[in-house]
Amino acid sequence: MTTMNRQILLASRPAGEPSADNFRLVETPLPALQEGQVLVRNHFLSLDPYMRGRMNDGKSYAQPQPLDAVMIGGTVGEVVESKNAHFQAGDKVVGMGGWQEYLVVDASQRGVLQKVDTTHIPLSAYLGAVGMPGVTGWYGLVKIINPKAGETVVVSAASGAVGGAVGQLAKVRGCRVVGLAGGPEKCAQVVGELGFDACIDYKPLRDLKSLSAALKEAAPKGIDGYFENVGGVILDAV
C-alpha cells in the first residue's frame, strides 16, 4: 500500500495577516527512494516569524517562498527508510522538512540533515533551546555581549524563543536581566517563568520619552548589554 504524504502548500500571497485561505492541503504518494535518499517522518515543526516575510514576493535576505510548493520550515523527525550510508532507520534528525508529514531528501547534500542525540535532550528541543533560537541567543550573549556578573542586560522580545533563552543564560551568569514584551500576560511569564528580574510592557509606552523613563526605572545602574530583536523606538530608548 502506498503511503500518502500530507503537505501544506502556499496557495496565495497574504495581504497583512495570513489566513487559512492562503494555504492548501494536498495528499501526494511517497515515491520510491533513490540511491542517496532518506525518508524522514517529521514529528515537530518550528513556526517562526521569518516565514511571514518569505510569503511576500519581494526582495529580501532570502528568496520568497514559491507558490504551490510546500511551505518552508525547520523540522525534527525520525528516519523511516534510508538508501544513504550515513543514515539508518531510527536516526533522529534536524532539517528543513517544511509543512508536511514526510520528507524525501538527497542526504548526500551537505547540511540538509543533521543527526541529533535524544538520549538526554527531547527531540523537540532541537527546534528551541538547543536549536537555532537557543544557539542564536547563546552566541549573541556569550560571544558578543559577553556580560559579567552584576551587569545589567536588556532583552527586547523577551517572551520569544530567542529572547527567552538570552535572559535565562544571562541570569545564569549573574546578571540583572530586564526584558521588554507586549502585554501584561507576556511580562508575567517573562518574570515568573523565565526568571527575568523585571519586564517592561512596551504597548502603553508609545514614545521615546516614556520608554526611556521605564528603562531607567528598571535599570537604575544603566545598561551594560542589549540583545536587540525588534529595532525602532525600543532600540532608540535603550
XYZ file of N, CA and C in Angstrom:
714
model
N 0.834 -1.193 0.000
C 0.000 0.000 0.000
C 0.880 1.259 0.000
N 0.590 2.186 -0.876
C 1.377 3.413 -0.989
C 1.079 4.351 0.183
N 2.154 4.856 0.813
C 1.995 5.821 1.894
C 1.743 7.207 1.311
N 0.732 7.879 1.835
C 0.409 9.222 1.369
C 1.054 10.260 2.280
N 1.533 11.301 1.678
C 2.177 12.392 2.411
C 1.255 13.606 2.401
N 0.846 14.045 3.579
C 0.027 15.254 3.667
C 0.935 16.478 3.724
N 0.674 17.432 2.843
C 1.527 18.612 2.695
C 0.670 19.876 2.683
N 1.213 20.950 3.258
C 0.543 22.247 3.200
C 1.353 23.162 2.288
N 0.689 23.624 1.229
C 1.326 24.483 0.232
C 0.897 25.923 0.437
N 1.762 26.852 0.026
C 1.370 28.258 -0.014
C 0.601 28.481 -1.316
N -0.698 28.751 -1.198
C -1.563 28.870 -2.373
C -1.636 30.294 -2.909
N -1.506 31.285 -2.034
C -1.567 32.688 -2.460
C -0.789 33.532 -1.458
N -0.399 34.715 -1.887
C 0.403 35.586 -1.019
C -0.533 36.438 -0.154
N -0.360 36.380 1.161
C -1.267 37.123 2.038
C -1.032 38.626 1.984
N -2.102 39.367 2.192
C -2.018 40.819 2.375
C -2.317 41.071 3.843
N -1.293 41.413 4.602
C -1.482 41.540 6.047
C -1.329 40.189 6.726
N -2.213 39.932 7.683
C -2.114 38.688 8.447
C -2.552 37.497 7.592
N -1.759 36.420 7.551
C -2.156 35.248 6.756
C -3.411 34.595 7.324
N -4.141 33.926 6.445
C -5.318 33.168 6.856
C -5.252 31.784 6.228
N -6.178 30.927 6.631
C -6.209 29.570 6.082
C -6.401 29.580 4.569
N -7.027 30.637 4.055
C -7.271 30.724 2.613
C -5.977 30.848 1.809
N -4.891 31.243 2.451
C -3.613 31.380 1.755
C -2.879 30.047 1.590
N -3.445 28.985 2.168
C -2.771 27.684 2.132
C -3.686 26.620 1.536
N -3.083 25.510 1.131
C -3.855 24.404 0.574
C -3.253 23.082 1.064
N -4.105 22.203 1.545
C -3.679 20.873 1.992
C -3.822 19.897 0.833
N -2.742 19.181 0.539
C -2.779 18.173 -0.522
C -2.221 16.854 0.019
N -2.591 15.778 -0.630
C -2.039 14.462 -0.319
C -1.362 13.923 -1.561
N -0.096 13.545 -1.416
C 0.667 13.022 -2.547
C 1.318 11.708 -2.149
N 1.402 10.746 -3.058
C 2.043 9.469 -2.725
C 3.551 9.640 -2.577
N 4.115 8.933 -1.619
C 5.567 8.986 -1.432
C 6.247 8.174 -2.531
N 7.284 8.725 -3.156
C 7.983 7.989 -4.208
C 8.921 6.941 -3.612
N 9.299 5.970 -4.424
C 10.325 5.006 -4.002
C 11.658 5.735 -3.873
N 12.424 5.392 -2.849
C 13.699 6.073 -2.614
C 14.729 5.715 -3.675
N 15.483 6.737 -4.077
C 16.618 6.540 -4.963
C 17.895 6.452 -4.129
N 18.977 6.007 -4.751
C 20.250 5.922 -4.033
C 20.652 7.287 -3.479
N 21.059 7.285 -2.234
C 21.479 8.511 -1.565
C 20.358 9.225 -0.835
N 19.103 8.803 -1.068
C 17.970 9.487 -0.451
C 17.595 8.890 0.901
N 16.873 9.718 1.680
C 16.409 9.331 3.010
C 14.947 9.757 3.137
N 14.152 8.910 3.776
C 12.764 9.245 4.082
C 12.653 9.544 5.571
N 12.168 10.750 5.899
C 12.056 11.202 7.287
C 10.595 11.425 7.632
N 10.174 10.941 8.780
C 8.850 11.255 9.322
C 9.019 12.440 10.242
N 8.437 13.592 9.873
C 8.567 14.792 10.694
C 7.668 14.688 11.927
N 8.239 14.966 13.096
C 7.467 14.920 14.336
C 7.123 16.310 14.873
N 8.019 17.277 14.664
C 7.789 18.636 15.162
C 8.200 19.640 14.097
N 7.431 20.742 14.025
C 7.697 21.848 13.102
C 7.861 23.132 13.897
N 8.837 23.938 13.515
C 9.028 25.240 14.149
C 8.324 26.311 13.328
N 7.404 27.035 13.965
C 6.734 28.166 13.315
C 7.454 29.445 13.729
N 8.035 30.152 12.768
C 8.927 31.269 13.070
C 8.505 32.544 12.351
N 8.832 33.708 12.927
C 8.440 34.985 12.316
C 8.938 35.176 10.889
N 10.114 34.629 10.561
C 10.670 34.844 9.219
C 9.742 34.311 8.131
N 8.886 33.338 8.488
C 8.017 32.728 7.477
C 7.085 33.756 6.828
N 6.616 34.717 7.646
C 5.703 35.720 7.090
C 6.405 36.539 6.008
N 7.640 36.929 6.250
C 8.377 37.685 5.243
C 8.618 36.893 3.977
N 8.867 35.590 4.132
C 9.130 34.749 2.969
C 7.874 34.545 2.111
N 6.700 34.780 2.701
C 5.459 34.648 1.928
C 5.278 35.784 0.935
N 5.993 36.898 1.122
C 5.898 38.041 0.209
C 6.757 37.800 -1.031
N 6.358 38.388 -2.125
C 7.134 38.289 -3.357
C 7.959 39.563 -3.510
N 8.898 39.744 -2.625
C 9.716 40.953 -2.640
C 11.165 40.640 -2.356
N 12.036 41.592 -2.630
C 13.462 41.413 -2.406
C 13.747 41.405 -0.916
N 14.496 40.411 -0.472
C 14.836 40.299 0.935
C 16.151 39.535 1.056
N 16.482 39.161 2.295
C 17.732 38.435 2.529
C 17.657 37.006 1.991
N 16.450 36.508 1.711
C 16.268 35.156 1.197
C 15.203 35.162 0.115
N 15.206 34.128 -0.702
C 14.241 34.029 -1.785
C 12.822 33.871 -1.238
N 11.808 34.426 -1.922
C 10.429 34.245 -1.477
C 10.013 32.777 -1.523
N 9.101 32.425 -0.658
C 8.504 31.101 -0.697
C 7.722 30.950 -2.005
N 8.039 29.925 -2.824
C 7.296 29.757 -4.090
C 5.833 29.395 -3.834
N 4.965 29.841 -4.709
C 3.560 29.442 -4.640
C 3.413 27.987 -5.083
N 2.384 27.336 -4.544
C 2.073 25.944 -4.889
C 3.218 24.993 -4.574
N 3.995 25.348 -3.559
C 5.075 24.487 -3.075
C 4.929 24.329 -1.567
N 5.512 23.262 -1.037
C 5.431 23.005 0.404
C 6.023 24.188 1.166
N 5.267 24.690 2.123
C 5.722 25.831 2.919
C 6.986 25.474 3.690
N 7.959 26.383 3.643
C 9.251 26.152 4.267
C 9.118 26.098 5.792
N 10.012 25.368 6.439
C 10.012 25.339 7.900
C 11.003 24.329 8.444
N 11.594 24.652 9.576
C 12.510 23.741 10.248
C 11.749 22.622 10.941
N 12.289 21.412 10.872
C 11.619 20.244 11.442
C 12.616 19.337 12.148
N 12.080 18.510 13.039
C 12.841 17.396 13.598
C 11.998 16.144 13.433
N 12.664 15.038 13.182
C 11.922 13.810 12.970
C 12.808 12.587 13.053
N 12.298 11.499 12.484
C 12.978 10.207 12.570
C 13.091 9.601 11.177
N 14.260 9.044 10.890
C 14.466 8.373 9.613
C 13.642 7.082 9.589
N 12.798 6.961 8.570
C 11.955 5.784 8.399
C 12.626 4.770 7.483
N 13.260 5.282 6.430
C 13.923 4.415 5.447
C 15.112 5.175 4.888
N 16.179 4.450 4.567
C 17.375 5.123 4.072
C 18.056 4.311 2.987
N 18.492 5.014 1.945
C 19.387 4.457 0.949
C 20.661 5.302 0.908
N 21.049 5.754 2.101
C 22.246 6.573 2.271
C 23.073 5.967 3.394
N 24.346 5.770 3.155
C 25.204 5.081 4.116
C 25.364 5.843 5.428
N 25.102 7.152 5.422
C 25.307 7.957 6.625
C 24.086 7.977 7.547
N 22.968 7.431 7.081
C 21.751 7.445 7.890
C 21.107 6.067 7.869
N 20.480 5.727 8.999
C 19.758 4.467 9.056
C 18.419 4.683 9.759
N 17.495 3.770 9.543
C 16.179 3.863 10.161
C 16.321 3.988 11.675
N 15.560 4.911 12.240
C 15.621 5.155 13.679
C 16.447 6.358 14.070
N 17.301 6.847 13.161
C 18.085 8.051 13.462
C 17.149 9.236 13.660
N 17.430 10.054 14.670
C 16.687 11.299 14.883
C 17.445 12.419 14.171
N 16.718 13.251 13.440
C 17.381 14.234 12.582
C 16.688 15.596 12.628
N 17.478 16.627 12.331
C 17.002 18.008 12.176
C 17.202 18.407 10.724
N 16.232 19.109 10.162
C 16.367 19.581 8.789
C 15.310 20.617 8.471
N 15.246 21.016 7.227
C 14.206 21.943 6.760
C 13.147 21.121 6.034
N 12.388 20.375 6.810
C 11.429 19.444 6.236
C 10.154 20.084 5.730
N 9.861 21.313 6.174
C 8.673 22.008 5.717
C 7.390 21.519 6.352
N 6.294 22.103 5.897
C 4.972 21.814 6.462
C 4.402 20.550 5.822
N 4.948 19.409 6.208
C 4.497 18.141 5.662
C 4.844 17.026 6.637
N 4.141 15.907 6.470
C 4.367 14.785 7.379
C 5.681 14.057 7.099
N 6.021 13.930 5.834
C 7.224 13.197 5.444
C 8.115 14.068 4.579
N 9.402 13.762 4.621
C 10.391 14.449 3.798
C 11.233 13.404 3.080
N 11.325 13.515 1.764
C 12.260 12.711 0.982
C 13.362 13.648 0.524
N 14.606 13.338 0.893
C 15.694 14.270 0.626
C 16.952 13.508 0.237
N 17.725 14.108 -0.660
C 19.042 13.573 -1.004
C 20.001 13.964 0.114
N 20.266 13.018 0.996
C 21.083 13.313 2.177
C 22.565 13.391 1.865
N 22.927 13.218 0.592
C 24.331 13.404 0.196
C 24.693 14.881 0.151
N 23.666 15.752 0.069
C 23.911 17.189 0.081
C 24.324 17.607 1.495
N 25.413 18.308 1.585
C 25.940 18.685 2.891
C 24.990 19.606 3.639
N 24.667 19.246 4.883
C 23.900 20.122 5.758
C 22.400 20.001 5.672
N 21.856 19.172 4.763
C 20.398 19.114 4.652
C 19.765 18.346 5.809
N 20.510 17.407 6.376
C 20.051 16.659 7.551
C 21.176 16.572 8.557
N 20.817 16.695 9.824
C 21.811 16.577 10.891
C 21.283 15.609 11.937
N 22.082 14.591 12.249
C 21.684 13.645 13.284
C 21.810 14.290 14.665
N 20.857 13.993 15.548
C 20.894 14.541 16.904
C 20.715 13.413 17.913
N 21.205 13.661 19.119
C 21.153 12.677 20.200
C 20.000 13.027 21.134
N 19.046 12.131 21.250
C 17.894 12.376 22.125
C 17.980 11.580 23.426
N 19.174 11.099 23.750
C 19.346 10.325 24.990
C 18.995 11.166 26.211
N 19.447 12.409 26.222
C 19.230 13.278 27.382
C 18.424 14.534 27.044
N 18.214 14.798 25.766
C 17.525 16.020 25.345
C 16.327 15.634 24.486
N 15.128 16.156 24.782
C 13.956 15.826 23.959
C 14.136 16.271 22.512
N 13.572 15.512 21.602
C 13.696 15.823 20.184
C 13.216 17.236 19.866
N 12.094 17.656 20.472
C 11.532 18.975 20.175
C 12.479 20.108 20.553
N 13.354 19.879 21.541
C 14.267 20.934 21.998
C 15.272 21.339 20.923
N 15.459 20.482 19.911
C 16.387 20.828 18.833
C 15.801 21.870 17.880
N 14.544 22.248 18.096
C 13.966 23.393 17.396
C 13.899 24.611 18.308
N 14.332 24.470 19.557
C 14.225 25.547 20.535
C 15.520 25.799 21.265
N 15.573 25.347 22.511
C 16.685 25.698 23.401
C 18.050 25.256 22.879
N 18.132 24.091 22.251
C 19.426 23.645 21.716
C 19.426 23.672 20.186
N 18.448 24.368 19.624
C 18.375 24.533 18.177
C 18.717 25.950 17.761
N 18.180 26.379 16.632
C 18.505 27.693 16.081
C 18.233 28.837 17.065
N 17.060 28.905 17.731
C 16.837 30.026 18.659
C 17.833 30.049 19.821
N 18.078 28.880 20.413
C 18.992 28.821 21.552
C 20.421 29.163 21.175
N 20.870 28.647 20.031
C 22.238 28.926 19.582
C 22.390 30.402 19.221
N 21.353 30.983 18.592
C 21.375 32.417 18.273
C 21.522 33.241 19.546
N 20.711 32.921 20.547
C 20.779 33.636 21.819
C 22.114 33.459 22.509
N 22.595 32.210 22.543
C 23.867 31.928 23.211
C 25.013 32.681 22.554
N 25.079 32.657 21.225
C 26.194 33.305 20.536
C 26.162 34.815 20.757
N 24.982 35.411 20.599
C 24.886 36.856 20.772
C 25.252 37.303 22.174
N 24.788 36.547 23.165
C 25.068 36.927 24.550
C 26.509 36.634 24.934
N 26.951 35.408 24.718
C 28.249 34.970 25.232
C 29.412 35.484 24.397
N 29.264 35.456 23.079
C 30.384 35.813 22.213
C 30.443 37.302 21.871
N 29.293 37.993 21.914
C 29.295 39.409 21.523
C 29.109 40.324 22.727
N 28.027 40.150 23.482
C 27.810 40.989 24.666
C 28.820 40.638 25.756
N 29.007 39.334 25.992
C 29.975 38.841 26.982
C 29.826 39.538 28.337
N 28.640 39.428 28.961
C 28.409 40.175 30.205
C 29.132 39.560 31.405
N 29.383 40.405 32.398
C 29.994 39.959 33.653
C 28.936 39.955 34.748
N 29.164 39.162 35.778
C 28.240 39.096 36.913
C 28.037 40.488 37.495
N 26.783 40.829 37.788
C 26.459 42.127 38.346
C 26.085 43.162 37.317
N 26.349 42.893 36.035
C 25.986 43.841 34.987
C 24.507 43.695 34.625
N 23.977 44.698 33.943
C 22.574 44.702 33.537
C 22.472 44.440 32.041
N 21.661 43.459 31.704
C 21.414 43.111 30.303
C 19.930 43.326 30.013
N 19.632 44.023 28.919
C 18.258 44.250 28.488
C 17.991 43.422 27.235
N 16.806 42.822 27.183
C 16.445 41.940 26.074
C 15.078 42.358 25.531
N 15.015 42.739 24.256
C 13.712 43.011 23.648
C 13.113 41.702 23.138
N 11.789 41.712 22.899
C 11.074 40.481 22.526
C 11.432 39.360 23.496
N 11.352 39.691 24.781
C 11.859 38.790 25.815
C 11.050 37.508 25.962
N 9.803 37.509 25.495
C 8.981 36.304 25.618
C 9.135 35.371 24.420
N 9.913 35.791 23.430
C 10.131 34.961 22.250
C 11.156 33.874 22.499
N 11.317 32.998 21.512
C 12.215 31.852 21.668
C 13.668 32.289 21.877
N 14.122 33.283 21.116
C 15.498 33.761 21.263
C 15.647 34.599 22.528
N 14.756 35.572 22.705
C 14.847 36.458 23.864
C 14.764 35.711 25.180
N 13.878 34.734 25.258
C 13.749 33.959 26.484
C 15.014 33.194 26.822
N 15.675 32.660 25.797
C 16.943 31.948 26.014
C 18.031 32.901 26.479
N 18.092 34.087 25.862
C 19.111 35.079 26.241
C 18.971 35.449 27.715
N 17.743 35.738 28.150
C 17.537 36.142 29.533
C 17.939 35.074 30.523
N 17.605 33.838 30.246
C 17.958 32.754 31.162
C 19.466 32.533 31.211
N 20.122 32.636 30.050
C 21.579 32.482 30.024
C 22.268 33.629 30.769
N 21.716 34.831 30.650
C 22.292 35.976 31.360
C 22.119 35.827 32.873
N 20.970 35.314 33.310
C 20.753 35.093 34.748
C 21.747 34.082 35.298
N 22.022 33.036 34.546
C 22.996 32.030 34.978
C 24.367 32.674 35.190
N 24.656 33.717 34.423
C 25.943 34.413 34.538
C 25.929 35.524 35.583
N 24.879 35.581 36.372
C 24.831 36.521 37.486
C 24.430 37.927 37.121
N 23.772 38.113 35.990
C 23.385 39.454 35.554
C 22.004 39.828 36.077
N 21.756 41.149 36.139
C 20.390 41.648 36.286
C 19.820 41.719 34.878
N 18.649 41.104 34.672
C 18.102 40.993 33.324
C 16.736 41.673 33.264
N 16.608 42.612 32.328
C 15.366 43.343 32.118
C 14.851 43.020 30.718
N 13.614 42.582 30.641
C 13.023 42.260 29.350
C 12.012 43.299 28.918
N 11.710 43.313 27.641
C 10.595 44.092 27.092
C 9.694 43.127 26.330
N 8.399 43.223 26.587
C 7.436 42.350 25.918
C 6.109 43.086 25.791
N 5.240 42.579 24.936
C 3.968 43.241 24.680
C 2.816 42.662 25.462
N 2.389 43.370 26.503
C 1.225 42.942 27.275
C 1.580 42.398 28.644
N 0.680 42.573 29.616
C 0.944 42.115 30.985
C 1.090 40.599 31.094
N 0.382 39.856 30.266
C 0.476 38.388 30.328
C 1.866 37.901 29.936
N 2.396 38.485 28.862
C 3.747 38.108 28.436
C 4.783 38.519 29.481
N 4.627 39.703 30.034
C 5.584 40.172 31.042
C 5.548 39.296 32.288
N 4.351 38.868 32.682
C 4.239 37.978 33.843
C 4.971 36.668 33.588
N 4.892 36.156 32.376
C 5.583 34.916 32.034
C 7.093 35.123 31.993
N 7.527 36.279 31.477
C 8.955 36.581 31.394
C 9.588 36.603 32.783
N 8.891 37.207 33.744
C 9.424 37.288 35.111
C 9.177 35.992 35.880
N 7.937 35.519 35.873
C 7.574 34.380 36.710
C 8.103 33.053 36.230
N 8.132 32.858 34.906
C 8.529 31.559 34.364
C 9.971 31.543 33.888
N 10.393 32.614 33.210
C 11.746 32.650 32.654
C 12.775 33.216 33.620
N 12.322 33.870 34.693
C 13.244 34.304 35.736
C 13.906 35.641 35.533
N 13.398 36.475 34.606
C 13.946 37.830 34.456
C 13.700 38.611 35.752
N 14.529 39.617 36.005
C 14.344 40.455 37.193
C 13.199 41.444 37.017
N 12.983 41.890 35.797
C 11.909 42.854 35.514
C 11.526 42.733 34.052
N 10.298 43.176 33.749
C 9.855 43.179 32.353
C 8.988 44.420 32.124
N 9.282 45.135 31.060
C 8.549 46.345 30.711
C 7.543 46.017 29.611
N 6.280 46.340 29.870
C 5.241 46.213 28.852
C 5.322 47.453 27.963
N 5.804 47.277 26.735
C 6.028 48.433 25.866
C 4.751 48.965 25.219
N 3.678 48.197 25.246
C 2.485 48.580 24.486
C 1.891 49.928 24.902
N 1.775 50.232 26.205
C 1.235 51.560 26.553
C 2.282 52.674 26.468
N 3.538 52.318 26.222
C 4.632 53.296 26.176
C 4.966 53.574 24.716
N 4.278 54.519 24.123
C 4.320 54.694 22.676
C 5.394 55.650 22.182
N 6.080 56.318 23.092
C 7.065 57.298 22.626
C 8.396 57.080 23.325
N 9.414 57.720 22.795
C 10.780 57.549 23.286
C 10.911 57.963 24.744
N 10.252 59.074 25.120
C 10.378 59.588 26.476
C 9.835 58.602 27.505
N 8.644 58.041 27.259
C 8.049 57.128 28.238
C 8.804 55.807 28.307
N 9.279 55.311 27.167
C 10.073 54.079 27.173
C 11.394 54.289 27.905
N 12.029 55.415 27.662
C 13.299 55.715 28.327
C 13.123 55.795 29.840
N 12.031 56.418 30.279
C 11.761 56.533 31.715
C 11.558 55.158 32.347
N 10.835 54.281 31.653
C 10.603 52.933 32.167
C 11.901 52.143 32.246
N 12.760 52.326 31.268
C 14.051 51.637 31.282
C 14.938 52.133 32.412
N 14.933 53.443 32.648
C 15.745 53.993 33.739
C 15.276 53.478 35.092
N 13.969 53.286 35.234
C 13.432 52.756 36.487
C 13.806 51.285 36.664
N 13.765 50.512 35.573
C 14.059 49.075 35.657
C 15.554 48.797 35.705
N 16.356 49.714 35.171
C 17.809 49.540 35.142
C 18.469 50.784 35.713
N 18.355 51.002 37.043
C 18.853 52.241 37.647
C 20.366 52.424 37.542
N 21.110 51.342 37.361
C 22.569 51.447 37.235
C 23.019 51.513 35.781
N 22.064 51.689 34.873
C 22.414 51.752 33.455
C 22.341 50.384 32.796
N 22.606 50.377 31.501
C 22.532 49.149 30.700
C 23.923 48.813 30.174
N 24.386 47.611 30.483
C 25.718 47.185 30.053
C 25.691 46.395 28.749
N 24.592 45.696 28.504
C 24.475 44.911 27.273
C 23.030 44.857 26.832
N 22.824 44.878 25.508
C 21.457 44.861 24.977
C 21.371 43.837 23.860
N 20.443 42.897 23.971
C 20.188 41.942 22.898
C 18.986 42.447 22.120
N 19.251 42.862 20.873
C 18.265 43.556 20.048
C 17.490 42.581 19.156
N 16.171 42.587 19.304
C 15.325 41.717 18.488
C 14.292 42.458 17.651
N 14.078 43.745 17.904
C 12.952 44.423 17.255
C 13.291 45.730 16.558
N 14.251 46.496 17.053
C 14.587 47.776 16.432
C 13.582 48.873 16.797
N 13.584 49.947 15.993
C 12.627 51.015 16.176
C 12.841 51.818 17.431
N 11.735 52.281 18.017
C 11.794 53.179 19.163
C 12.373 52.484 20.396
N 12.203 51.172 20.501
C 12.787 50.447 21.638
C 14.311 50.510 21.580
N 14.858 50.306 20.412
C 16.316 50.426 20.248
C 16.765 51.842 20.584
N 16.027 52.835 20.128
C 16.377 54.231 20.423
C 16.375 54.491 21.922
N 15.374 53.962 22.607
C 15.273 54.200 24.050
C 16.427 53.532 24.801
N 16.787 52.337 24.405
C 17.913 51.647 25.059
C 19.197 52.414 24.831
